[in-house]
Coordinates of C-alpha atoms in Angstrom, one line a residue:
X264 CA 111.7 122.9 90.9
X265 CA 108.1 123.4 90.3
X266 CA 105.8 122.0 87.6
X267 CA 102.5 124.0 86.6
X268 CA 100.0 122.8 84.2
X269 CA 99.9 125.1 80.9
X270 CA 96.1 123.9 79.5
X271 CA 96.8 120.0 78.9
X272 CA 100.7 120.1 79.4
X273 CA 102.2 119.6 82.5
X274 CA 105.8 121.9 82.1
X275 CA 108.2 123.3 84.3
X276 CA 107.5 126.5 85.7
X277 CA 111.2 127.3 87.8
X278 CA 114.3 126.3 89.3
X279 CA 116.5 127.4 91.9
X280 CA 117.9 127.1 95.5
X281 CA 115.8 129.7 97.3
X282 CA 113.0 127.5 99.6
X283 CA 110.7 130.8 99.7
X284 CA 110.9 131.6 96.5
X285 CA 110.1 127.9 95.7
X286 CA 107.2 128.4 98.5
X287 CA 106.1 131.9 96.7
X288 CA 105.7 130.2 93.3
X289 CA 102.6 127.7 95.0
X290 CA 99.2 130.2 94.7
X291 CA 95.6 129.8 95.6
X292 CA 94.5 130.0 91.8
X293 CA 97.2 126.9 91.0
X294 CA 97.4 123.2 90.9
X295 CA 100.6 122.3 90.4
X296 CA 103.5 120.3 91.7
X297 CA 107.0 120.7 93.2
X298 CA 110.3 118.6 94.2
X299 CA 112.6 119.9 96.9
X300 CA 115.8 119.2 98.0
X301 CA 116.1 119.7 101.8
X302 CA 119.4 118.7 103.9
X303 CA 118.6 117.1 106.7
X304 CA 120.6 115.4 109.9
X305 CA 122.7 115.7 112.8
X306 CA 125.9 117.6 114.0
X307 CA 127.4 114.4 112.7
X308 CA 125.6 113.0 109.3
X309 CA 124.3 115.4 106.7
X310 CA 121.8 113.9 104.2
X311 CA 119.8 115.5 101.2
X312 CA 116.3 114.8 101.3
X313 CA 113.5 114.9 98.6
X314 CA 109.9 115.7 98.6
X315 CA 107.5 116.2 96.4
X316 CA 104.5 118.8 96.8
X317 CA 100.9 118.3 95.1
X318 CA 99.7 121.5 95.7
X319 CA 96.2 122.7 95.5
X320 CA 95.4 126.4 96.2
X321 CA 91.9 127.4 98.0
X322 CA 90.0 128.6 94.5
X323 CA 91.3 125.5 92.4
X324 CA 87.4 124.1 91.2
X325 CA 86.9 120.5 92.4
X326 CA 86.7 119.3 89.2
X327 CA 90.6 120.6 88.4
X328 CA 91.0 119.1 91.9
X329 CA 89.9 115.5 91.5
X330 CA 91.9 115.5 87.9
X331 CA 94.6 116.6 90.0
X332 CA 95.3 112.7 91.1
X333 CA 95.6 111.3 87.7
X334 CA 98.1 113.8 86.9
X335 CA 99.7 113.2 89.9
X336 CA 99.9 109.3 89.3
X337 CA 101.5 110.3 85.7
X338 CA 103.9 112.8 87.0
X339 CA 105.6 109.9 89.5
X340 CA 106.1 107.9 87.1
X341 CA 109.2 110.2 86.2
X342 CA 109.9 111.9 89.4
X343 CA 110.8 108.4 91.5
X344 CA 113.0 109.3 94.2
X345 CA 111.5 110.9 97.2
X346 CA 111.5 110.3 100.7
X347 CA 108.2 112.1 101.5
X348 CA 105.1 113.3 99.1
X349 CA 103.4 115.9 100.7
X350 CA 99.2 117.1 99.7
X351 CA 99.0 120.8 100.6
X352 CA 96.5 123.3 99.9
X353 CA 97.6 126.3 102.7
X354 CA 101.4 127.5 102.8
X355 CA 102.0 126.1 106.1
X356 CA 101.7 122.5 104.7
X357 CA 104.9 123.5 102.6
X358 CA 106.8 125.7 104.9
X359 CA 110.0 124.7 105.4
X360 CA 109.9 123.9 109.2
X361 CA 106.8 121.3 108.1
X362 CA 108.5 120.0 105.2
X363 CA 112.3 119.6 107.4
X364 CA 109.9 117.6 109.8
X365 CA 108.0 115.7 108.2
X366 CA 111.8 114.4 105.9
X367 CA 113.2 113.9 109.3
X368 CA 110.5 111.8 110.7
X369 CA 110.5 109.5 107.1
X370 CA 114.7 109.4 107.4
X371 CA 114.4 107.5 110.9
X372 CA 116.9 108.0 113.8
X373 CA 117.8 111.6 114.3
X374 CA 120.1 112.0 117.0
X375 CA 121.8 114.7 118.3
X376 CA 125.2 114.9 120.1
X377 CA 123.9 117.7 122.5
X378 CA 120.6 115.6 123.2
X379 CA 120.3 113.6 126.3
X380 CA 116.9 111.5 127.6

């Protein structure tokens, strides 16, 4: 889901279980933040991963962007459980080939039964 900031409130903006339409939602005018679930693993172990996104876009003024870390700080304090928080400001920090890495480099061993060194 994504959260986006309407004047002082901090609401939720959508749901869903398409990853580019979460991805679409994160614009260059926007602060705002997300939490995804991404299933991570092996041939032999599936896992569900979380992350959670502070995005800010390109023509977000600095002042909205150094607010931005207070509001993050307030915001964890109800979304807890995530394996990796991600800082992006350009749509290839939150692609999902950057965020599927960067949960299976937090989750630790990732071996493969095809994968031999």
């Amino acid at each position: 889901f994504t959260l986006r900031f309407n004047g002082n409130l901090i609401e939720v903006d959508s749901k869903g279980s398409d990853y580019d339409e979460f991805v679409s939602k994160f614009t260059d005018e926007e602060r705002m933040f997300g939490y995804v679930r991404v299933t991570t693993g092996d041939e032999m172990s599936k896992r569900a991963k979380f992350a959670f996104i502070t995005w800010s876009g390109s023509q977000v003024s600095p002042i909205k962007k150094a607010k931005l870390s207070v509001d993050k700080a307030l915001v964890k304090h109800v979304i807890k459980n995530f394996a990796v928080e991600i800082l992006a400001e350009d749509h290839n920090d939150v692609s999902l080939e950057t965020v599927s890495a960067a949960l299976r480099k937090a989750g630790g061993a990732n071996y493969g039964t095809g994968v031999s060194s």
